[in-house]
Coordinates of C-alpha atoms in Angstrom, one line a residue:
Chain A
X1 CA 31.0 0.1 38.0
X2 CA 27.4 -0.7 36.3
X3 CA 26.3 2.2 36.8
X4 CA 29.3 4.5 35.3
X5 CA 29.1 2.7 32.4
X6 CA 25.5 3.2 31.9
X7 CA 26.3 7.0 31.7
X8 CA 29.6 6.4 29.6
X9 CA 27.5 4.5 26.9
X10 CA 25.1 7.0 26.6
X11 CA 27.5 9.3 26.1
X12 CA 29.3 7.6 23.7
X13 CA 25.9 6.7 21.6
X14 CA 25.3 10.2 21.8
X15 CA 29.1 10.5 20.1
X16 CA 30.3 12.8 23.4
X17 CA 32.9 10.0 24.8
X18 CA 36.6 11.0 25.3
X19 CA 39.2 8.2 23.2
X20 CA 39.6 7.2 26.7
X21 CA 36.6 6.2 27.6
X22 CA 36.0 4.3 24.2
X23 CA 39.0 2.4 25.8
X24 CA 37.4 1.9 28.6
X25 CA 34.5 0.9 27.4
X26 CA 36.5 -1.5 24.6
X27 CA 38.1 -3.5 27.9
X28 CA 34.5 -3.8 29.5
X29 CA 33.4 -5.5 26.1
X30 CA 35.4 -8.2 26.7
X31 CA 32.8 -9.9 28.8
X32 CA 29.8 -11.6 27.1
X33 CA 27.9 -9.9 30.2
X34 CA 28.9 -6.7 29.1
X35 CA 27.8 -7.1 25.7
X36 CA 24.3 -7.9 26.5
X37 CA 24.4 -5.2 28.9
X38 CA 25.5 -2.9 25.8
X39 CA 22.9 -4.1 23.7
X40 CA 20.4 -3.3 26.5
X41 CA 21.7 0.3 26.9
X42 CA 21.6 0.8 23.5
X43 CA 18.0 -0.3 23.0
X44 CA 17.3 2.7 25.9
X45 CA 19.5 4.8 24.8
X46 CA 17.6 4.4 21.4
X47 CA 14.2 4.8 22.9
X48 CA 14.9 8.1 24.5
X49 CA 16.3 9.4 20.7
X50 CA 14.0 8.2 18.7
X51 CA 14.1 9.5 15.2
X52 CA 10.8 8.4 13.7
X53 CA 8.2 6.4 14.6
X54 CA 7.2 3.8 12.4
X55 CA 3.9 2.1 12.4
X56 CA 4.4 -1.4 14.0
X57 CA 0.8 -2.4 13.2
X58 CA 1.2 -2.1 9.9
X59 CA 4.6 -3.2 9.1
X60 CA 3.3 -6.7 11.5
X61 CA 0.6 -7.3 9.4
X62 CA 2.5 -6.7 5.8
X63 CA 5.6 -9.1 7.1
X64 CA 2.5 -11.7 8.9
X65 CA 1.2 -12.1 5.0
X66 CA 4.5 -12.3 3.0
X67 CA 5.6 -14.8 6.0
X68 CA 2.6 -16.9 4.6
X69 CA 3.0 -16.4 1.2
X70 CA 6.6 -18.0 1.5
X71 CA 4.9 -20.9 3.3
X72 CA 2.9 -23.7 1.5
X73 CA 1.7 -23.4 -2.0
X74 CA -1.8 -22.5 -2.0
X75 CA -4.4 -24.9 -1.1
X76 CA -7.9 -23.1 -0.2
X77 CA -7.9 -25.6 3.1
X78 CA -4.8 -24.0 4.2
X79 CA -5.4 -20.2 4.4
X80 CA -4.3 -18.6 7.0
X81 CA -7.4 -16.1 8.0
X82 CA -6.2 -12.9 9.3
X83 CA -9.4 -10.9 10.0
X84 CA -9.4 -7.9 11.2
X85 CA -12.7 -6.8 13.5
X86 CA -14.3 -3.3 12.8
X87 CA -13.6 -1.4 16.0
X88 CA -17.1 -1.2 17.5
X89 CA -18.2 2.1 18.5
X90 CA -20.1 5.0 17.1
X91 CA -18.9 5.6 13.3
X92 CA -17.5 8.9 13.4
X93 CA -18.8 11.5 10.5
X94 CA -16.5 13.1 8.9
X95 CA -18.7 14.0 5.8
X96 CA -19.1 17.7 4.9
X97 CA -21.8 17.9 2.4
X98 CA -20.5 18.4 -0.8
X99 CA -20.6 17.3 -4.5
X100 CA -18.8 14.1 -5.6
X101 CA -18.3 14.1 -9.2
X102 CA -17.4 10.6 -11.0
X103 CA -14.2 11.1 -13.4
X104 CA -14.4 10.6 -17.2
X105 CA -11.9 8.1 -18.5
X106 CA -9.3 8.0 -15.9
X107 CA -9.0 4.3 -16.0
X108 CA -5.4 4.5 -17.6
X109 CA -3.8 6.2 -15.1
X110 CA -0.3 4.5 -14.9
X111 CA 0.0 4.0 -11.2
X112 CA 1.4 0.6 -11.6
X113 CA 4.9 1.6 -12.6
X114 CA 5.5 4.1 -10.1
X115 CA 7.4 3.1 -7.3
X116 CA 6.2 6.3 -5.4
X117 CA 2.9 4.4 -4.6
X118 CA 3.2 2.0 -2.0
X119 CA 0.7 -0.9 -2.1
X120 CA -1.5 -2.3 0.1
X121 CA -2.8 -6.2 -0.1
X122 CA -4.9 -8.2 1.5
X123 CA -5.2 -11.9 0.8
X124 CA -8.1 -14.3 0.7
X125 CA -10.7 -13.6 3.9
X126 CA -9.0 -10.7 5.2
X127 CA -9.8 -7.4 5.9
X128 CA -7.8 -4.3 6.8
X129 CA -7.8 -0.9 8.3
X130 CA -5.8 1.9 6.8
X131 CA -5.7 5.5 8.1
X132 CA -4.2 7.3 5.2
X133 CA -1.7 10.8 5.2
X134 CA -4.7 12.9 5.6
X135 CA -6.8 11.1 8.1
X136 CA -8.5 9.3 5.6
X137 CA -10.0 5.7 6.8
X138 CA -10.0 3.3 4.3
X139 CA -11.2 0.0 5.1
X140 CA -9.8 -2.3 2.2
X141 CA -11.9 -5.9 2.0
X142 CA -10.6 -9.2 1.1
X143 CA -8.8 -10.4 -1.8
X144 CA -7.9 -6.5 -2.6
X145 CA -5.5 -3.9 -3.3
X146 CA -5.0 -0.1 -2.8
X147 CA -2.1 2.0 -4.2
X148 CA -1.4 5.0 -1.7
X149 CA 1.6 7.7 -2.6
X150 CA 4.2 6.5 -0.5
X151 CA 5.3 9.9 0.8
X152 CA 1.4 11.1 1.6
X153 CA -0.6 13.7 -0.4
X154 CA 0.7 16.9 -1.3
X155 CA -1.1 20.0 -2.2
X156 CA -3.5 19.0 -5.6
X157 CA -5.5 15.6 -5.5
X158 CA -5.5 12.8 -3.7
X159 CA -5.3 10.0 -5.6
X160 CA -5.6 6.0 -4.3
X161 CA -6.1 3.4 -6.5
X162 CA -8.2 1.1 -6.0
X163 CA -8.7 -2.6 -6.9
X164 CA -11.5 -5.2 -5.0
X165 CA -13.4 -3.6 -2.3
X166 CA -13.0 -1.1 0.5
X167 CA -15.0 1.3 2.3
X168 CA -14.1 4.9 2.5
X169 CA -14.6 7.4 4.9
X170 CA -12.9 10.6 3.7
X171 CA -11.5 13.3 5.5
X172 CA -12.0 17.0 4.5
X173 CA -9.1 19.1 3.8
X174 CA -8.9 22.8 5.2
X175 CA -7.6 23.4 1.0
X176 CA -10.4 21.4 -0.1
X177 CA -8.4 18.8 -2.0
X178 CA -10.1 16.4 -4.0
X179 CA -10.0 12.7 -2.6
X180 CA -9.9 10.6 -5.9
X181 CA -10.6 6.7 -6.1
X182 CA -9.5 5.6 -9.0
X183 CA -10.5 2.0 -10.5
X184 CA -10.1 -0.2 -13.9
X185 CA -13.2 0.1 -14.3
X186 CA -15.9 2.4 -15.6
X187 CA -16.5 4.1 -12.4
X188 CA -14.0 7.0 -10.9
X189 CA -15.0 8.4 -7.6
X190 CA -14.0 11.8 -6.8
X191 CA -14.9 13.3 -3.0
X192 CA -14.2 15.7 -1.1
X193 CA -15.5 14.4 2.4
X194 CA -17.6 11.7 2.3
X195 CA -18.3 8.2 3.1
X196 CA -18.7 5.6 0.5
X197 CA -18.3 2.2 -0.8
X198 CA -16.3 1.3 -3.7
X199 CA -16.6 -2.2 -5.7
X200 CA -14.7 -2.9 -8.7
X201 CA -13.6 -6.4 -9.8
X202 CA -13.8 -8.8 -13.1
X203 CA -16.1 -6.0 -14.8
X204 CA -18.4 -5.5 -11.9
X205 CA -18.1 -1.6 -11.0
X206 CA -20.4 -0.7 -7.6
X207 CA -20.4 2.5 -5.7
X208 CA -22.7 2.9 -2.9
X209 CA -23.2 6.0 -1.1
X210 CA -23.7 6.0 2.4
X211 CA -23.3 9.8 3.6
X212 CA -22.9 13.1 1.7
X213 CA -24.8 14.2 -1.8
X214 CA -23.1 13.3 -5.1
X215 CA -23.3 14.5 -8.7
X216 CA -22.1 11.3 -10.9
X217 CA -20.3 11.7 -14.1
X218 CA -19.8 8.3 -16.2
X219 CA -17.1 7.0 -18.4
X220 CA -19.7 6.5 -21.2
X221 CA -20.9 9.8 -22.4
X222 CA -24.2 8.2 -22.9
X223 CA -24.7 8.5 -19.5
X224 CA -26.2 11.7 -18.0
X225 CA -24.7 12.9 -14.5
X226 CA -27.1 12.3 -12.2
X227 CA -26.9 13.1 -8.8
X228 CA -26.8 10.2 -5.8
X229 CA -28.4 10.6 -2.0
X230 CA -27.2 8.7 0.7
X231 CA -28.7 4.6 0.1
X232 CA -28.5 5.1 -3.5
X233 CA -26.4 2.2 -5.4
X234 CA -25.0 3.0 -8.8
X235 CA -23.9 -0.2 -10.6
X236 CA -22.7 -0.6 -14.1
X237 CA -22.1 -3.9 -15.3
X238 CA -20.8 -6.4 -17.5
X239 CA -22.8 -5.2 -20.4
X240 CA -21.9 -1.4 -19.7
X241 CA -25.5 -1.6 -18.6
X242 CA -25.9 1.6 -15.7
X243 CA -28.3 0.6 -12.9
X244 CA -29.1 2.8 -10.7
X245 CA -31.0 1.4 -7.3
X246 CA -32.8 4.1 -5.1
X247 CA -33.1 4.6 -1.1
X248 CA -31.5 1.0 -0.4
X249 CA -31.0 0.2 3.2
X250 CA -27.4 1.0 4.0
X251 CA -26.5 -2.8 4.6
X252 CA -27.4 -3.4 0.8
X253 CA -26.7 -6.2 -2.0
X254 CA -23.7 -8.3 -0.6
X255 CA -21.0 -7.4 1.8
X256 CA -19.4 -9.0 4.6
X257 CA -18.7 -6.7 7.9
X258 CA -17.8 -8.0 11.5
X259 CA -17.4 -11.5 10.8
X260 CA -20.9 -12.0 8.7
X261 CA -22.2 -12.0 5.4
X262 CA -25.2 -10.0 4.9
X263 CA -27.3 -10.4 1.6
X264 CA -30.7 -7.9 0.8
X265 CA -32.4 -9.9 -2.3
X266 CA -28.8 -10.5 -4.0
X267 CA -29.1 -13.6 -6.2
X268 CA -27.5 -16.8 -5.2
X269 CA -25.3 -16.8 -7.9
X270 CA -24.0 -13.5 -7.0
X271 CA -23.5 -14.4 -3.6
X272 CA -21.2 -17.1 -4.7
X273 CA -19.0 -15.5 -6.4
X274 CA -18.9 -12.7 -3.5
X275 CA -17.8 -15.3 -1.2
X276 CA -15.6 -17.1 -3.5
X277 CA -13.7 -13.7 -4.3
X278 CA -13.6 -13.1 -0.2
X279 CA -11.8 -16.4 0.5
X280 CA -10.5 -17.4 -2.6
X281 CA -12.0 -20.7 -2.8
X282 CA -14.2 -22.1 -5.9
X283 CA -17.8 -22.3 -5.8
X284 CA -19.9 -24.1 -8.5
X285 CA -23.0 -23.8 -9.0
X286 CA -23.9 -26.9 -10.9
X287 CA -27.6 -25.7 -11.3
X288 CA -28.4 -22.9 -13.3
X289 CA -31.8 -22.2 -11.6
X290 CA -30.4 -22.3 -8.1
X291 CA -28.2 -19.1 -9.1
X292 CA -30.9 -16.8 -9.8
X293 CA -32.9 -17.9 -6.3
X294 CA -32.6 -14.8 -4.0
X295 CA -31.7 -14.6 -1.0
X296 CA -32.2 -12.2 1.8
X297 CA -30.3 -12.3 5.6
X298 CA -27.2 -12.1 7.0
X299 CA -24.9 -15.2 8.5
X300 CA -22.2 -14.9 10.5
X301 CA -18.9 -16.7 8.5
X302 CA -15.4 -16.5 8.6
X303 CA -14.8 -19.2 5.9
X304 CA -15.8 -20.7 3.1
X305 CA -17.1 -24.0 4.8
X306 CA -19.0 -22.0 7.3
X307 CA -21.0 -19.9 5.1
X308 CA -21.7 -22.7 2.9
X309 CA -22.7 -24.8 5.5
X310 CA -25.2 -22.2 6.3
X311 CA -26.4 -22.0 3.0
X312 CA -26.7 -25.4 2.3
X313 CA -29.4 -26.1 5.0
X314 CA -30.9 -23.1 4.3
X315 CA -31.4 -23.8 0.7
X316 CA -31.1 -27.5 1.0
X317 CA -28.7 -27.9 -1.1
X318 CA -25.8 -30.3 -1.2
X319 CA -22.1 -30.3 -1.4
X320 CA -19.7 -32.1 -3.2
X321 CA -15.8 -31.6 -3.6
X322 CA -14.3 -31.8 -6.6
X323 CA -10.6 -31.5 -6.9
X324 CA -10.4 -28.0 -5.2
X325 CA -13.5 -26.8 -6.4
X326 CA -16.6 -27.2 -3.9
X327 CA -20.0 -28.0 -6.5
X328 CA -23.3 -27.3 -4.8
X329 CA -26.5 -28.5 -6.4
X330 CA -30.1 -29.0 -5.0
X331 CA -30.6 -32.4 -3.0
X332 CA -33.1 -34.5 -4.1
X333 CA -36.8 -33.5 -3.8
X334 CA -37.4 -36.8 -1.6
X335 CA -37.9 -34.8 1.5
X336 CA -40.4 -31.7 0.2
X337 CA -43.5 -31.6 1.1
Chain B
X1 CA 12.4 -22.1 35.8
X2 CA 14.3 -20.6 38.1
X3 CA 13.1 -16.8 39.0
X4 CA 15.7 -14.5 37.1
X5 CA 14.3 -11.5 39.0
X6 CA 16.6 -9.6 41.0
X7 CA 15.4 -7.2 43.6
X8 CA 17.0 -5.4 46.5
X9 CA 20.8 -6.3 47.4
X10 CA 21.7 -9.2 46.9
X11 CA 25.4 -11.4 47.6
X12 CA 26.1 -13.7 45.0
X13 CA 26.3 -17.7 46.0
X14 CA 27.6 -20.1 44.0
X15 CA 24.9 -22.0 43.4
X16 CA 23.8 -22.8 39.9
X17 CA 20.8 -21.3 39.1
X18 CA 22.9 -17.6 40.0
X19 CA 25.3 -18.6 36.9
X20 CA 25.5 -16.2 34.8
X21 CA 23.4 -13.2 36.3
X22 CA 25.1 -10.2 37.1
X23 CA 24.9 -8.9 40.8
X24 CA 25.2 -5.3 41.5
X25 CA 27.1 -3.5 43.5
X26 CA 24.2 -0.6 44.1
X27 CA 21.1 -1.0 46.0
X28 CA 18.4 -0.5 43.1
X29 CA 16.4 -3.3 41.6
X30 CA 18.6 -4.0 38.5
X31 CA 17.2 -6.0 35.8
X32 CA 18.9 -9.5 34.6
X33 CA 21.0 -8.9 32.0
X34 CA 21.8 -12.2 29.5
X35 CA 18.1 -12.3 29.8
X36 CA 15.0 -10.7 29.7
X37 CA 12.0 -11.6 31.4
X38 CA 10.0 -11.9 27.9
X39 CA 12.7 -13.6 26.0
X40 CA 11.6 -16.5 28.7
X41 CA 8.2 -16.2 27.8
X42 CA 8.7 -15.4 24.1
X43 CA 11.1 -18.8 24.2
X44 CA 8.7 -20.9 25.5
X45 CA 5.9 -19.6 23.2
X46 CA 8.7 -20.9 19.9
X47 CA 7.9 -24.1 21.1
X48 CA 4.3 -24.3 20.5
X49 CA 3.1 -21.5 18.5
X50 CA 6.3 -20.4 16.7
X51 CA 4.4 -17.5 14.5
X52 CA 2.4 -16.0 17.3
X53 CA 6.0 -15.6 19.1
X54 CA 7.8 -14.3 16.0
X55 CA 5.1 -11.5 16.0
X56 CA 5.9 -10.6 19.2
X57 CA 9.1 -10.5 19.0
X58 CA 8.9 -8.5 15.8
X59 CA 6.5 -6.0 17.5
X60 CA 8.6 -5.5 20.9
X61 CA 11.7 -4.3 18.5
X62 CA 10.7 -3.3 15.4
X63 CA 11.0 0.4 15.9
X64 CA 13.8 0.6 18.1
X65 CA 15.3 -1.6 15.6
X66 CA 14.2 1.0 12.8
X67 CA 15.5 3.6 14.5
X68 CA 18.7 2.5 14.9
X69 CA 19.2 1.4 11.5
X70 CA 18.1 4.5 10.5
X71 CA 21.3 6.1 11.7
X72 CA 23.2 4.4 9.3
X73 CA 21.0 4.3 6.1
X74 CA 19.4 7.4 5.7
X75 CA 15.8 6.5 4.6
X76 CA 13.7 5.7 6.9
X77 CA 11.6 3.1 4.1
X78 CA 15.4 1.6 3.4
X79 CA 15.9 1.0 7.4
X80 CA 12.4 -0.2 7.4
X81 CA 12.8 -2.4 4.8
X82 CA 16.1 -3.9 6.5
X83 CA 14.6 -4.8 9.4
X84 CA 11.9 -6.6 7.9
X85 CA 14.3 -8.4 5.8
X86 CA 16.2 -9.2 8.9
X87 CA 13.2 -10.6 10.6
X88 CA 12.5 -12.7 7.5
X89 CA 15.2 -14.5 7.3
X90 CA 15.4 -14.8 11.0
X91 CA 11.9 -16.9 10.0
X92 CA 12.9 -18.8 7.3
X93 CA 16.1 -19.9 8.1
X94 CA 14.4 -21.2 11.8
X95 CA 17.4 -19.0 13.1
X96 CA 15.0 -18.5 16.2
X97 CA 16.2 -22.3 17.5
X98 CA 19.6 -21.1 17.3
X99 CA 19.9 -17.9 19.5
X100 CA 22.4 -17.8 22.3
X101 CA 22.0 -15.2 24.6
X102 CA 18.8 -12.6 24.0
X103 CA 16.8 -11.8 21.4
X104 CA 17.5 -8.1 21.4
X105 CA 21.5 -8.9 21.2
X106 CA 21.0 -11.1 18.2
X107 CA 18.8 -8.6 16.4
X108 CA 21.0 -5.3 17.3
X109 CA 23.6 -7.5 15.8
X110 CA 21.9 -8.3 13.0
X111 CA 20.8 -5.2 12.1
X112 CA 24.6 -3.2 12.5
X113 CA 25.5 -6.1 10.2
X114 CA 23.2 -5.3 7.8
X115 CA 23.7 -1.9 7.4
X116 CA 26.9 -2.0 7.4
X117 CA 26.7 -4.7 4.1
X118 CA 24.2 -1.9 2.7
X119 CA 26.5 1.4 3.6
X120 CA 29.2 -0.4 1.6
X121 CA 27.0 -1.4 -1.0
X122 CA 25.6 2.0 -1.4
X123 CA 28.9 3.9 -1.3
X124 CA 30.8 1.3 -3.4
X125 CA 27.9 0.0 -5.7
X126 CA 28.6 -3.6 -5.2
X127 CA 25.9 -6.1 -6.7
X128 CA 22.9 -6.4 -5.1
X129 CA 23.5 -10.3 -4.8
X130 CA 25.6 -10.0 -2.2
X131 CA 23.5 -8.1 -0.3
X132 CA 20.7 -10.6 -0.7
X133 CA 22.2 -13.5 0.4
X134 CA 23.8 -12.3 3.3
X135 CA 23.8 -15.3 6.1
X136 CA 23.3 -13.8 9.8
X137 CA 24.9 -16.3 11.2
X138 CA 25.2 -16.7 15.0
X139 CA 28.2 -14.6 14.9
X140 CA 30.1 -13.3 17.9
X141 CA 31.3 -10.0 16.9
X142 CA 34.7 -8.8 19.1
X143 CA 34.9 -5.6 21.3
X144 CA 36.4 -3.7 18.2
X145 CA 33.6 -4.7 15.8
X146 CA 31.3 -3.5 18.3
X147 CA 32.5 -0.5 18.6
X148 CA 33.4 -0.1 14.9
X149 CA 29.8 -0.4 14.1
X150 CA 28.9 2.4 16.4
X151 CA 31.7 4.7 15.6
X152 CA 30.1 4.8 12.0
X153 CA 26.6 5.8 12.8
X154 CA 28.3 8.3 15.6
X155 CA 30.4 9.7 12.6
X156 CA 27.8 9.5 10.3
X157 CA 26.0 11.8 13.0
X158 CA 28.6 14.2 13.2
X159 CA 28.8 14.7 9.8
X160 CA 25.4 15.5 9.6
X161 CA 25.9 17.9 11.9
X162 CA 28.8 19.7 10.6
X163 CA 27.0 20.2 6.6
X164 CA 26.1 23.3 5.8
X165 CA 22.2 24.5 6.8
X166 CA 20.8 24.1 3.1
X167 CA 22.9 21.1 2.0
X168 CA 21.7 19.4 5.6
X169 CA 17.9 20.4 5.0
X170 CA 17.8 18.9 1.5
X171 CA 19.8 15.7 2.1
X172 CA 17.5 15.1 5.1
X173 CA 14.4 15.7 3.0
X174 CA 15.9 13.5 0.0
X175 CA 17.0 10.7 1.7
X176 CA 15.4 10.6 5.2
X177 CA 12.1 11.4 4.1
X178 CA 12.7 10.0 0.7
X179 CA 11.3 13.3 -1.4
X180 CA 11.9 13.2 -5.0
X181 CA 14.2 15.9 -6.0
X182 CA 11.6 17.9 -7.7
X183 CA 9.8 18.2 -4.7
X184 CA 12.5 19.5 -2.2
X185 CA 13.3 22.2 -5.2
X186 CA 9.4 23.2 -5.6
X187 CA 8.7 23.1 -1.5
X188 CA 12.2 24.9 -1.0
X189 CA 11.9 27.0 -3.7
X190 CA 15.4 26.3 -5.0
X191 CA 16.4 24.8 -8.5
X192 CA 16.5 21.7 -9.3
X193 CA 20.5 21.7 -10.3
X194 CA 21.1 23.5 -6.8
X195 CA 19.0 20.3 -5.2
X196 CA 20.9 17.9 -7.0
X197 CA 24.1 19.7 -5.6
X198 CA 23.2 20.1 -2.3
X199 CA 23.2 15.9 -2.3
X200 CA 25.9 15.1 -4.4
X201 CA 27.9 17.5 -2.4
X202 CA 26.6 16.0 0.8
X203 CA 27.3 12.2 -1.0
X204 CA 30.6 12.7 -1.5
X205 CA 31.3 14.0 1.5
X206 CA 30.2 10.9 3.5
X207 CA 32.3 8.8 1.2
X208 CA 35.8 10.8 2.1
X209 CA 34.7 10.4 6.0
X210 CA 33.4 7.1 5.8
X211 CA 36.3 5.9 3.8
X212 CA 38.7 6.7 6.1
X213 CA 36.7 5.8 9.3
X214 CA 36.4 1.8 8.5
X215 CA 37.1 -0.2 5.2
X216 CA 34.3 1.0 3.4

């Protein structure tokens, strides 16, 4: 008898059941048993007609975060720290030499109203991995968000917006489509296959090359175009100031990757505020000449209290909590020598 | 815990830990049936780490879940969005302490439920409200709503099938895929008034059939 019905319900899922057999299968449902079995059927059934495949990872982690944000108001202590490790493994190149050009004035672009973007987010100390319509991987950093066209790219740019962090790695298109980041800031990056860095937040605007050749336009006509090679690091900041570092190591200024923090002569100022924007917590600096003390290294963190502990001893410095803000200053010179 | 397993051929006894299994008549290793092997497992993880098990759970039927959904709603971002919903209020509410029977029942439930709320929302334009605060209970639905809410998507189906090539091609690209109207005209090569036709032909349509299928 089971094993009819197994065939009946499938062909009645598949809408080929005489008005008999929905009958039959109507008496059979009578029975709790029966129901689970149906249910069970139907999940097979399902499986075996699948329409479209959605992508579980992504749709987990989007409905892990808004799970938290219903939770608890926020309290830096309380963050919930989803990150994400870089696969490890040989970093595949996808770059095809080719010119990047930096867009003029495309800072108003009004992506923010248009439902046909769909939005990625990642909260305070975590980090995740997109693989975009074309192949694209984007890897978008904490405390960040990237607007992607909901429906992929069609033929013309591609155009993500981006604010925070992420790294890019861009795939080349057979029609040669542009790949276009797009920021608030004074820096636009256009590519066409390439990997790259992007940083824009609170006036701050970074790119750092890492593969590929690129001619950079700026939103300032005062600004020449000047052409970047792999290690180069264009910054503008606060001021509108352009500063333009040459052959930095890859692993340059401030970034965190696999689980560490890794610094090459930033100040400690800057470093501060790098990890406060990572895990949302406030850092104060209550010493105006520790901030402009460099540092160099890398630690390995995954929170606030772990970097700073690291930091503390290394620049023995001490820690004090004030309200929700954590306020470091220099311990007392009792124990130099 | 007693082992739910079944394996070979089996008589029943009537001892208590056989309650409720289901014995076949066949030879082949049947499966239990009230219960699942993970739904065990994912139980006993509820009781100490309640979000790691909710993940799972929302992993192991997410897309099937999706996909059946989709059968009733069209677009696949409005069945995905459902689902989500589903699972969030399945979190909220702590309606994970209250599930008789197994996980996959109670969410196919929920889900038929739920598109059924939005079919008639869609087709009838009902406020969104009611749509929003629509309680899953633990609901028992009868043998008829069962197969109610499966002779719609089976109709829906059928329907589908039955629409003329164009008019199917463009209400699949509008609403499945979710492409702006503009789009299907420019990638088809039709006009935009003959797009817009194609789906409020096909619209009304599924509000004749689906009217007099159920109470929609």
């Amino acid at each position: 008898m089971t094993e009819l019905n197994k065939n009946i319900l499938f062909q009645y899922f598949s809408g080929e059941a005489s008005p008999l057999q929905k009958k039959l299968i109507q008496e059979w449902l009578q029975d709790d048993t029966s129901q689970e079995l149906f249910y069970k059927w139907l999940e097979e059934w399902e499986k075996e007609h699948l329409q479209f495949i959605p992508d579980v990872d992504m749709a987990s982690e989007k409905i892990m975060n808004r799970l938290d944000k219903l939770s608890t108001e926020s309290n830096s202590s309380a963050y919930i720290f989803s990150l994400k490790k870089r696969p490890s493994g040989i970093r595949k190149t996808w770059w095809v030499a080719a010119s990047v050009v930096f867009l003029l004035g495309l800072s108003l672009y009004i992506f923010h109203n248009n439902f046909n973007y769909i939005q990625y987010q990642t909260a305070y100390g975590e980090v995740k991995e997109l693989t975009l319509a074309d192949g694209s991987h984007v890897v978008l950093n904490a405390n960040s968000s990237l607007l992607v066209p909901r429906w992929g790219f069609n033929e013309g740019d591609r155009k993500v917006e981006l604010t925070g962090e992420a790294d890019f790695k861009v795939k080349h298109t057979k029609s040669n489509q542009k790949f276009m980041v797009i920021t608030n800031g004074q820096l636009n990056v256009e590519v066409l296959g390439t990997e790259f860095s992007v940083y824009s937040r609170n006036n701050t605007n970074k790119v750092e090359l890492k593969k590929g050749s690129v001619k950079v336009l700026f939103k300032q006509e005062v600004y020449k175009p000047f052409i970047m090679k792999p290690g180069d690091v264009v910054n503008v900041d606060i001021a509108g100031k352009l500063l333009v570092l040459h052959q930095q190591p890859a692993n340059n200024f401030i970034i965190w990757k696999d689980h560490r923090f890794v610094f090459d002569s930033a100040t400690l100022g800057d470093a501060f505020n790098y990890i406060q924007e990572f895990f949302g917590d406030k850092i104060i600096i209550g010493d105006d000449r520790l901030k402009e003390r460099r540092i160099t290294g890398s630690i390995k963190a995954d929170s606030t209290e772990e970097a700073l502990s690291i930091l503390k001893e290394m620049y023995n410095m001490e820690m004090v909590e004030k309200g929700d803000s954590l306020i470091l200053k220099e311990k007392n010179k009792t124990f130099n020598k | 815990m007693t082992d739910l397993n079944l394996t070979g051929n089996q008589q029943p006894t009537n001892t208590d830990e056989n309650m409720g299994k289901v014995f076949p008549a066949s030879n082949e290793k049947q499966d239990t049936v009230l219960f699942t092997d993970d739904d065990i497992f994912i139980k006993k993880i509820f009781e100490t780490d309640s979000r790691k098990a909710f993940e799972l759970l929302f992993k192991k039927y997410y897309s099937v879940l999706c996909n059946h959904a989709v059968r009733f709603v069209f677009s696949k971002q409005k069945a995905e969005d459902l689902v989500a919903d589903i699972f969030v209020l399945f979190w909220n509410s702590k309606l994970y302490l209250n599930v008789k029977g197994s996980y996959r029942s109670y969410f196919f439930i929920a889900v038929r439920n739920k598109c059924y709320t939005y079919l008639k929302w869609e087709l009838k334009k009902e406020l969104a409200d009611e749509l929003n605060d629509t309680q899953i209970q633990s609901f028992h639905p009868t043998p008829e709503e069962i197969l109610q809410a499966s002779d719609l998507h089976i109709k829906i189906e059928h329907t589908m099938k039955s629409l003329p090539f164009r008019q199917q091609q463009v209400f699949v690209m509008s609403r499945f895929d979710g492409k702006k109207n503009k789009e299907i005209a420019k990638t088809l090569k039709l006009s935009l008034k003959t797009v817009e036709m194609h789906i409020s032909k096909t619209l009304a349509t599924f509000r004749k059939i689906l009217k007099e299928e159920s109470d929609l």
